[in-house]
Amino acid sequence: MAARSCRFLYSSSSSPIATTSPLLSPTPSAATRRKLLLSSTCGTIASAAAASAMDGQGAPAAPGGKGSAIVVVDSHLHVWASPQQAAERYPYFPGQEPPIRGDVDLLLQCMDEAGVDGALIVQPINHMFDHSLVTSVLKKYPSKFIGCCLANPADDGSGIKQLEHLIVQEKYRAVRFNPNLWPSGQKMTNEVGRSLFAKAGELGAPVGIMVMKGISTYIQEIEELCTDYPKTTVIFDHMAFCKPPMNIEEEKAFTSFLELSRFPQIYVKYSALFRISREAYPYEDTSQLLSRVISSYGANRIMWGSDFPFVVPECGYKGAKEAISHVAGKIPVSSSDLEWILGKTVTQLFQGAWVSA
């Protein structure tokens, strides 16, 4: 029953995820949602598919869970307030009310079921620059979670002081750059962006960059920032939103992403597979992406992330973790490299976190 409750504790009144806002992450298609709603259990089907596909293929056993010596850490997920919490203490940002459940109780239930030891919580757009909800979670579960705050690129520079406060006082360990939040016509390389990027490096906080519009749109800005501020670590969310290339332009974009590996301070999240795959679960076509990224960056600069709670209606949280071992078995990925991807990379990047795991 625990597994079932983790996958079905969404409000029955939840509406489809809006796709009109450029601030929100991409959402499951209507067809996908219908398919999942007709399934008896999303996670059970996904897990069975992965298990069946791995039979006789020699895929690495899925690390993590009780009795496992390998620490599994989710490098990318979100939490936000429940409707009751929002009404009482942690309001949503106007126009960004979440359509699905994403509270920490559901997350903990899913993590326990999947055998995931810890996670990096990325401040969700649903609360914009009000970090009070995520901060409360970090303080309540200090050995389970660390935080990635959201950079505020306001013209007045107020976001720089907020960044320093969140990292120094509230103990956030990273910061997210969302280019869509920059003032219209401005780039991440403007004066405020440079100050934020430099301050993050000064404070030892990696900058996670969400290039939702594609790596080609931001490649020059990223190269400029990495060249001018080599002490600032960079992490690309969701494989820089690169899908398996299907034409010359897509291959060119993916190649430019791979070439960024020349900057040793850049890391990659192999996360939200449902966003970067052209196929249904278990997202086997991402194996070609993973293989090439390992060749360019090395497994010790790659980390798995689920993108909870968006992943739950796609394949279930446990299914998201199991997909990694399945895809890895297609290349194949060595057990050592898989260990880096599932937890070793992120734990070494954020020294001192998840100590109890």
mmCIF file of N, CA and C in Angstrom, residues 153-248:
data_model
loop_
_atom_site.group_PDB
_atom_site.id
_atom_site.type_symbol
_atom_site.label_atom_id
_atom_site.label_comp_id
_atom_site.label_asym_id
_atom_site.label_seq_id
_atom_site.Cartn_x
_atom_site.Cartn_y
_atom_site.Cartn_z
ATOM 1 N N PRO A 153 17.353 38.320 -10.616
ATOM 2 C CA PRO A 153 18.171 39.217 -11.434
ATOM 3 C C PRO A 153 17.573 40.620 -11.590
ATOM 4 N N ALA A 154 16.854 41.081 -10.574
ATOM 5 C CA ALA A 154 16.222 42.403 -10.645
ATOM 6 C C ALA A 154 17.269 43.484 -10.922
ATOM 7 N N ASP A 155 16.859 44.498 -11.667
ATOM 8 C CA ASP A 155 17.773 45.578 -12.068
ATOM 9 C C ASP A 155 18.396 46.305 -10.885
ATOM 10 N N ASP A 156 17.686 46.362 -9.759
ATOM 11 C CA ASP A 156 18.200 47.122 -8.611
ATOM 12 C C ASP A 156 19.304 46.398 -7.854
ATOM 13 N N GLY A 157 19.603 45.161 -8.259
ATOM 14 C CA GLY A 157 20.690 44.416 -7.625
ATOM 15 C C GLY A 157 20.345 43.828 -6.272
ATOM 16 N N SER A 158 19.083 43.899 -5.869
ATOM 17 C CA SER A 158 18.679 43.383 -4.561
ATOM 18 C C SER A 158 18.889 41.868 -4.459
ATOM 19 N N GLY A 159 18.887 41.191 -5.605
ATOM 20 C CA GLY A 159 19.064 39.748 -5.596
ATOM 21 C C GLY A 159 20.439 39.307 -5.142
ATOM 22 N N ILE A 160 21.425 40.191 -5.252
ATOM 23 C CA ILE A 160 22.783 39.830 -4.832
ATOM 24 C C ILE A 160 22.842 39.688 -3.319
ATOM 25 N N LYS A 161 22.207 40.637 -2.601
ATOM 26 C CA LYS A 161 22.170 40.551 -1.140
ATOM 27 C C LYS A 161 21.330 39.358 -0.699
ATOM 28 N N GLN A 162 20.241 39.093 -1.422
ATOM 29 C CA GLN A 162 19.414 37.949 -1.078
ATOM 30 C C GLN A 162 20.191 36.652 -1.275
ATOM 31 N N LEU A 163 20.948 36.566 -2.352
ATOM 32 C CA LEU A 163 21.760 35.380 -2.610
ATOM 33 C C LEU A 163 22.745 35.138 -1.469
ATOM 34 N N GLU A 164 23.420 36.188 -1.063
ATOM 35 C CA GLU A 164 24.395 36.046 0.021
ATOM 36 C C GLU A 164 23.715 35.625 1.320
ATOM 37 N N HIS A 165 22.542 36.188 1.596
ATOM 38 C CA HIS A 165 21.814 35.822 2.805
ATOM 39 C C HIS A 165 21.415 34.342 2.780
ATOM 40 N N LEU A 166 20.894 33.894 1.651
ATOM 41 C CA LEU A 166 20.428 32.517 1.560
ATOM 42 C C LEU A 166 21.566 31.516 1.700
ATOM 43 N N ILE A 167 22.709 31.845 1.140
ATOM 44 C CA ILE A 167 23.843 30.916 1.202
ATOM 45 C C ILE A 167 24.544 30.971 2.556
ATOM 46 N N VAL A 168 24.794 32.171 3.049
ATOM 47 C CA VAL A 168 25.551 32.323 4.293
ATOM 48 C C VAL A 168 24.685 32.059 5.523
ATOM 49 N N GLN A 169 23.497 32.641 5.548
ATOM 50 C CA GLN A 169 22.656 32.528 6.733
ATOM 51 C C GLN A 169 21.741 31.305 6.709
ATOM 52 N N GLU A 170 21.146 31.032 5.573
ATOM 53 C CA GLU A 170 20.186 29.931 5.492
ATOM 54 C C GLU A 170 20.809 28.629 4.983
ATOM 55 N N LYS A 171 22.088 28.684 4.652
ATOM 56 C CA LYS A 171 22.872 27.479 4.317
ATOM 57 C C LYS A 171 22.467 26.795 3.017
ATOM 58 N N TYR A 172 21.935 27.557 2.061
ATOM 59 C CA TYR A 172 21.730 26.995 0.726
ATOM 60 C C TYR A 172 23.098 26.706 0.115
ATOM 61 N N ARG A 173 23.160 25.679 -0.731
ATOM 62 C CA ARG A 173 24.449 25.239 -1.258
ATOM 63 C C ARG A 173 24.636 25.526 -2.743
ATOM 64 N N ALA A 174 23.585 25.976 -3.419
ATOM 65 C CA ALA A 174 23.671 26.251 -4.853
ATOM 66 C C ALA A 174 22.644 27.311 -5.206
ATOM 67 N N VAL A 175 22.725 27.809 -6.453
ATOM 68 C CA VAL A 175 21.777 28.821 -6.913
ATOM 69 C C VAL A 175 21.391 28.507 -8.350
ATOM 70 N N ARG A 176 20.129 28.742 -8.675
ATOM 71 C CA ARG A 176 19.641 28.466 -10.023
ATOM 72 C C ARG A 176 19.521 29.763 -10.824
ATOM 73 N N PHE A 177 20.041 29.728 -12.049
ATOM 74 C CA PHE A 177 19.835 30.801 -13.018
ATOM 75 C C PHE A 177 18.734 30.355 -13.982
ATOM 76 N N ASN A 178 17.630 31.108 -13.997
ATOM 77 C CA ASN A 178 16.569 30.891 -14.974
ATOM 78 C C ASN A 178 16.579 32.099 -15.900
ATOM 79 N N PRO A 179 17.110 31.977 -17.115
ATOM 80 C CA PRO A 179 17.224 33.124 -18.017
ATOM 81 C C PRO A 179 15.895 33.819 -18.302
ATOM 82 N N ASN A 180 14.779 33.085 -18.149
ATOM 83 C CA ASN A 180 13.466 33.674 -18.390
ATOM 84 C C ASN A 180 13.096 34.733 -17.356
ATOM 85 N N LEU A 181 13.812 34.758 -16.247
ATOM 86 C CA LEU A 181 13.516 35.729 -15.198
ATOM 87 C C LEU A 181 14.280 37.041 -15.374
ATOM 88 N N TRP A 182 15.233 37.054 -16.285
ATOM 89 C CA TRP A 182 15.965 38.297 -16.540
ATOM 90 C C TRP A 182 15.010 39.318 -17.175
ATOM 91 N N PRO A 183 15.199 40.600 -16.891
ATOM 92 C CA PRO A 183 14.346 41.624 -17.526
ATOM 93 C C PRO A 183 14.373 41.485 -19.043
ATOM 94 N N SER A 184 13.282 41.828 -19.683
ATOM 95 C CA SER A 184 13.153 41.691 -21.131
ATOM 96 C C SER A 184 14.320 42.328 -21.867
ATOM 97 N N GLY A 185 14.906 41.557 -22.768
ATOM 98 C CA GLY A 185 16.020 42.059 -23.563
ATOM 99 C C GLY A 185 17.372 41.947 -22.889
ATOM 100 N N GLN A 186 17.392 41.507 -21.627
ATOM 101 C CA GLN A 186 18.646 41.391 -20.884
ATOM 102 C C GLN A 186 19.190 39.966 -20.959
ATOM 103 N N LYS A 187 20.495 39.841 -20.794
ATOM 104 C CA LYS A 187 21.147 38.537 -20.813
ATOM 105 C C LYS A 187 21.743 38.216 -19.444
ATOM 106 N N MET A 188 22.096 36.961 -19.269
ATOM 107 C CA MET A 188 22.731 36.549 -18.013
ATOM 108 C C MET A 188 24.087 37.213 -17.825
ATOM 109 N N THR A 189 24.633 37.756 -18.895
ATOM 110 C CA THR A 189 25.940 38.422 -18.828
ATOM 111 C C THR A 189 25.813 39.915 -18.565
ATOM 112 N N ASN A 190 24.610 40.405 -18.216
ATOM 113 C CA ASN A 190 24.513 41.831 -17.879
ATOM 114 C C ASN A 190 25.189 42.074 -16.525
ATOM 115 N N GLU A 191 25.202 43.301 -16.068
ATOM 116 C CA GLU A 191 25.940 43.643 -14.847
ATOM 117 C C GLU A 191 25.449 42.852 -13.643
ATOM 118 N N VAL A 192 24.135 42.754 -13.500
ATOM 119 C CA VAL A 192 23.582 42.011 -12.366
ATOM 120 C C VAL A 192 23.901 40.521 -12.489
ATOM 121 N N GLY A 193 23.759 39.980 -13.684
ATOM 122 C CA GLY A 193 24.045 38.569 -13.890
ATOM 123 C C GLY A 193 25.492 38.229 -13.572
ATOM 124 N N ARG A 194 26.395 39.069 -14.005
ATOM 125 C CA ARG A 194 27.808 38.856 -13.718
ATOM 126 C C ARG A 194 28.076 38.926 -12.217
ATOM 127 N N SER A 195 27.437 39.878 -11.556
ATOM 128 C CA SER A 195 27.635 40.018 -10.107
ATOM 129 C C SER A 195 27.107 38.802 -9.357
ATOM 130 N N LEU A 196 25.951 38.309 -9.775
ATOM 131 C CA LEU A 196 25.391 37.108 -9.160
ATOM 132 C C LEU A 196 26.288 35.898 -9.392
ATOM 133 N N PHE A 197 26.761 35.754 -10.614
ATOM 134 C CA PHE A 197 27.607 34.620 -10.982
ATOM 135 C C PHE A 197 28.919 34.659 -10.208
ATOM 136 N N ALA A 198 29.513 35.842 -10.125
ATOM 137 C CA ALA A 198 30.777 35.993 -9.393
ATOM 138 C C ALA A 198 30.582 35.752 -7.899
ATOM 139 N N LYS A 199 29.481 36.266 -7.352
ATOM 140 C CA LYS A 199 29.206 36.088 -5.921
ATOM 141 C C LYS A 199 29.006 34.616 -5.593
ATOM 142 N N ALA A 200 28.333 33.893 -6.467
ATOM 143 C CA ALA A 200 28.140 32.465 -6.247
ATOM 144 C C ALA A 200 29.486 31.748 -6.171
ATOM 145 N N GLY A 201 30.394 32.087 -7.087
ATOM 146 C CA GLY A 201 31.720 31.485 -7.051
ATOM 147 C C GLY A 201 32.481 31.843 -5.791
ATOM 148 N N GLU A 202 32.352 33.085 -5.387
ATOM 149 C CA GLU A 202 33.023 33.563 -4.168
ATOM 150 C C GLU A 202 32.543 32.797 -2.943
ATOM 151 N N LEU A 203 31.245 32.456 -2.932
ATOM 152 C CA LEU A 203 30.652 31.756 -1.796
ATOM 153 C C LEU A 203 30.704 30.236 -1.939
ATOM 154 N N GLY A 204 31.260 29.751 -3.036
ATOM 155 C CA GLY A 204 31.389 28.312 -3.241
ATOM 156 C C GLY A 204 30.083 27.623 -3.579
ATOM 157 N N ALA A 205 29.156 28.370 -4.191
ATOM 158 C CA ALA A 205 27.854 27.810 -4.548
ATOM 159 C C ALA A 205 27.771 27.585 -6.054
ATOM 160 N N PRO A 206 27.638 26.345 -6.505
ATOM 161 C CA PRO A 206 27.485 26.092 -7.941
ATOM 162 C C PRO A 206 26.238 26.776 -8.501
ATOM 163 N N VAL A 207 26.322 27.170 -9.768
ATOM 164 C CA VAL A 207 25.201 27.796 -10.460
ATOM 165 C C VAL A 207 24.555 26.769 -11.378
ATOM 166 N N GLY A 208 23.304 26.438 -11.098
ATOM 167 C CA GLY A 208 22.558 25.555 -11.977
ATOM 168 C C GLY A 208 21.850 26.390 -13.031
ATOM 169 N N ILE A 209 22.031 26.042 -14.296
ATOM 170 C CA ILE A 209 21.443 26.833 -15.381
ATOM 171 C C ILE A 209 20.375 26.031 -16.104
ATOM 172 N N MET A 210 19.188 26.630 -16.218
ATOM 173 C CA MET A 210 18.070 25.987 -16.890
ATOM 174 C C MET A 210 17.892 26.612 -18.271
ATOM 175 N N VAL A 211 18.426 25.955 -19.281
ATOM 176 C CA VAL A 211 18.363 26.493 -20.651
ATOM 177 C C VAL A 211 17.161 25.897 -21.381
ATOM 178 N N MET A 212 15.977 26.218 -20.890
ATOM 179 C CA MET A 212 14.763 25.607 -21.417
ATOM 180 C C MET A 212 14.564 25.855 -22.911
ATOM 181 N N LYS A 213 15.057 26.985 -23.414
ATOM 182 C CA LYS A 213 14.888 27.319 -24.825
ATOM 183 C C LYS A 213 15.970 26.691 -25.701
ATOM 184 N N GLY A 214 16.833 25.881 -25.092
ATOM 185 C CA GLY A 214 17.869 25.209 -25.863
ATOM 186 C C GLY A 214 19.238 25.822 -25.627
ATOM 187 N N ILE A 215 20.259 24.991 -25.676
ATOM 188 C CA ILE A 215 21.618 25.432 -25.397
ATOM 189 C C ILE A 215 22.098 26.469 -26.404
ATOM 190 N N SER A 216 21.658 26.380 -27.649
ATOM 191 C CA SER A 216 22.134 27.307 -28.682
ATOM 192 C C SER A 216 21.801 28.754 -28.350
ATOM 193 N N THR A 217 20.671 28.967 -27.684
ATOM 194 C CA THR A 217 20.241 30.325 -27.341
ATOM 195 C C THR A 217 21.187 30.991 -26.363
ATOM 196 N N TYR A 218 21.826 30.186 -25.501
ATOM 197 C CA TYR A 218 22.606 30.756 -24.403
ATOM 198 C C TYR A 218 24.089 30.409 -24.440
ATOM 199 N N ILE A 219 24.539 29.725 -25.478
ATOM 200 C CA ILE A 219 25.908 29.213 -25.498
ATOM 201 C C ILE A 219 26.954 30.311 -25.333
ATOM 202 N N GLN A 220 26.764 31.441 -25.999
ATOM 203 C CA GLN A 220 27.757 32.520 -25.905
ATOM 204 C C GLN A 220 27.805 33.115 -24.506
ATOM 205 N N GLU A 221 26.642 33.277 -23.882
ATOM 206 C CA GLU A 221 26.608 33.810 -22.519
ATOM 207 C C GLU A 221 27.322 32.873 -21.548
ATOM 208 N N ILE A 222 27.066 31.585 -21.696
ATOM 209 C CA ILE A 222 27.669 30.603 -20.792
ATOM 210 C C ILE A 222 29.177 30.541 -20.984
ATOM 211 N N GLU A 223 29.623 30.557 -22.231
ATOM 212 C CA GLU A 223 31.065 30.552 -22.488
ATOM 213 C C GLU A 223 31.731 31.788 -21.896
ATOM 214 N N GLU A 224 31.075 32.911 -22.020
ATOM 215 C CA GLU A 224 31.629 34.164 -21.494
ATOM 216 C C GLU A 224 31.729 34.127 -19.975
ATOM 217 N N LEU A 225 30.684 33.669 -19.315
ATOM 218 C CA LEU A 225 30.699 33.598 -17.852
ATOM 219 C C LEU A 225 31.732 32.591 -17.347
ATOM 220 N N CYS A 226 31.803 31.436 -17.999
ATOM 221 C CA CYS A 226 32.764 30.411 -17.562
ATOM 222 C C CYS A 226 34.203 30.854 -17.804
ATOM 223 N N THR A 227 34.427 31.630 -18.851
ATOM 224 C CA THR A 227 35.770 32.122 -19.150
ATOM 225 C C THR A 227 36.186 33.210 -18.166
ATOM 226 N N ASP A 228 35.257 34.118 -17.868
ATOM 227 C CA ASP A 228 35.585 35.253 -17.011
ATOM 228 C C ASP A 228 35.580 34.911 -15.527
ATOM 229 N N TYR A 229 34.829 33.869 -15.150
ATOM 230 C CA TYR A 229 34.730 33.493 -13.728
ATOM 231 C C TYR A 229 34.954 31.991 -13.569
ATOM 232 N N PRO A 230 36.176 31.549 -13.778
ATOM 233 C CA PRO A 230 36.461 30.104 -13.774
ATOM 234 C C PRO A 230 36.280 29.436 -12.411
ATOM 235 N N LYS A 231 36.203 30.239 -11.341
ATOM 236 C CA LYS A 231 36.042 29.654 -10.013
ATOM 237 C C LYS A 231 34.587 29.314 -9.698
ATOM 238 N N THR A 232 33.672 29.748 -10.554
ATOM 239 C CA THR A 232 32.260 29.454 -10.334
ATOM 240 C C THR A 232 31.887 28.150 -11.033
ATOM 241 N N THR A 233 31.451 27.178 -10.247
ATOM 242 C CA THR A 233 31.016 25.897 -10.787
ATOM 243 C C THR A 233 29.655 26.048 -11.449
ATOM 244 N N VAL A 234 29.463 25.345 -12.559
ATOM 245 C CA VAL A 234 28.206 25.398 -13.312
ATOM 246 C C VAL A 234 27.630 23.993 -13.422
ATOM 247 N N ILE A 235 26.304 23.889 -13.290
ATOM 248 C CA ILE A 235 25.619 22.611 -13.477
ATOM 249 C C ILE A 235 24.490 22.820 -14.477
ATOM 250 N N PHE A 236 24.470 22.037 -15.537
ATOM 251 C CA PHE A 236 23.386 22.111 -16.510
ATOM 252 C C PHE A 236 22.223 21.233 -16.070
ATOM 253 N N ASP A 237 21.060 21.842 -15.935
ATOM 254 C CA ASP A 237 19.864 21.084 -15.613
ATOM 255 C C ASP A 237 19.406 20.275 -16.837
ATOM 256 N N HIS A 238 18.931 19.062 -16.584
ATOM 257 C CA HIS A 238 18.253 18.255 -17.590
ATOM 258 C C HIS A 238 19.040 18.130 -18.901
ATOM 259 N N MET A 239 20.332 17.836 -18.772
ATOM 260 C CA MET A 239 21.177 17.609 -19.951
ATOM 261 C C MET A 239 21.075 18.780 -20.938
ATOM 262 N N ALA A 240 20.947 19.992 -20.368
ATOM 263 C CA ALA A 240 20.831 21.211 -21.175
ATOM 264 C C ALA A 240 19.659 21.135 -22.159
ATOM 265 N N PHE A 241 18.654 20.328 -21.783
ATOM 266 C CA PHE A 241 17.436 20.154 -22.589
ATOM 267 C C PHE A 241 17.746 19.641 -23.999
ATOM 268 N N CYS A 242 18.818 18.883 -24.132
ATOM 269 C CA CYS A 242 19.163 18.275 -25.420
ATOM 270 C C CYS A 242 18.460 16.932 -25.561
ATOM 271 N N LYS A 243 17.705 16.775 -26.635
ATOM 272 C CA LYS A 243 17.096 15.495 -26.950
ATOM 273 C C LYS A 243 17.980 14.775 -27.967
ATOM 274 N N PRO A 244 17.790 13.467 -28.148
ATOM 275 C CA PRO A 244 18.573 12.763 -29.172
ATOM 276 C C PRO A 244 18.448 13.483 -30.514
ATOM 277 N N PRO A 245 19.564 13.906 -31.089
ATOM 278 C CA PRO A 245 19.516 14.708 -32.324
ATOM 279 C C PRO A 245 18.860 13.962 -33.484
ATOM 280 N N MET A 246 18.034 14.702 -34.227
ATOM 281 C CA MET A 246 17.365 14.113 -35.382
ATOM 282 C C MET A 246 17.662 14.859 -36.675
ATOM 283 N N ASN A 247 18.410 15.944 -36.586
ATOM 284 C CA ASN A 247 18.779 16.690 -37.784
ATOM 285 C C ASN A 247 20.098 17.399 -37.546
ATOM 286 N N ILE A 248 20.591 18.086 -38.551
ATOM 287 C CA ILE A 248 21.907 18.733 -38.468
ATOM 288 C C ILE A 248 21.944 19.801 -37.385
#
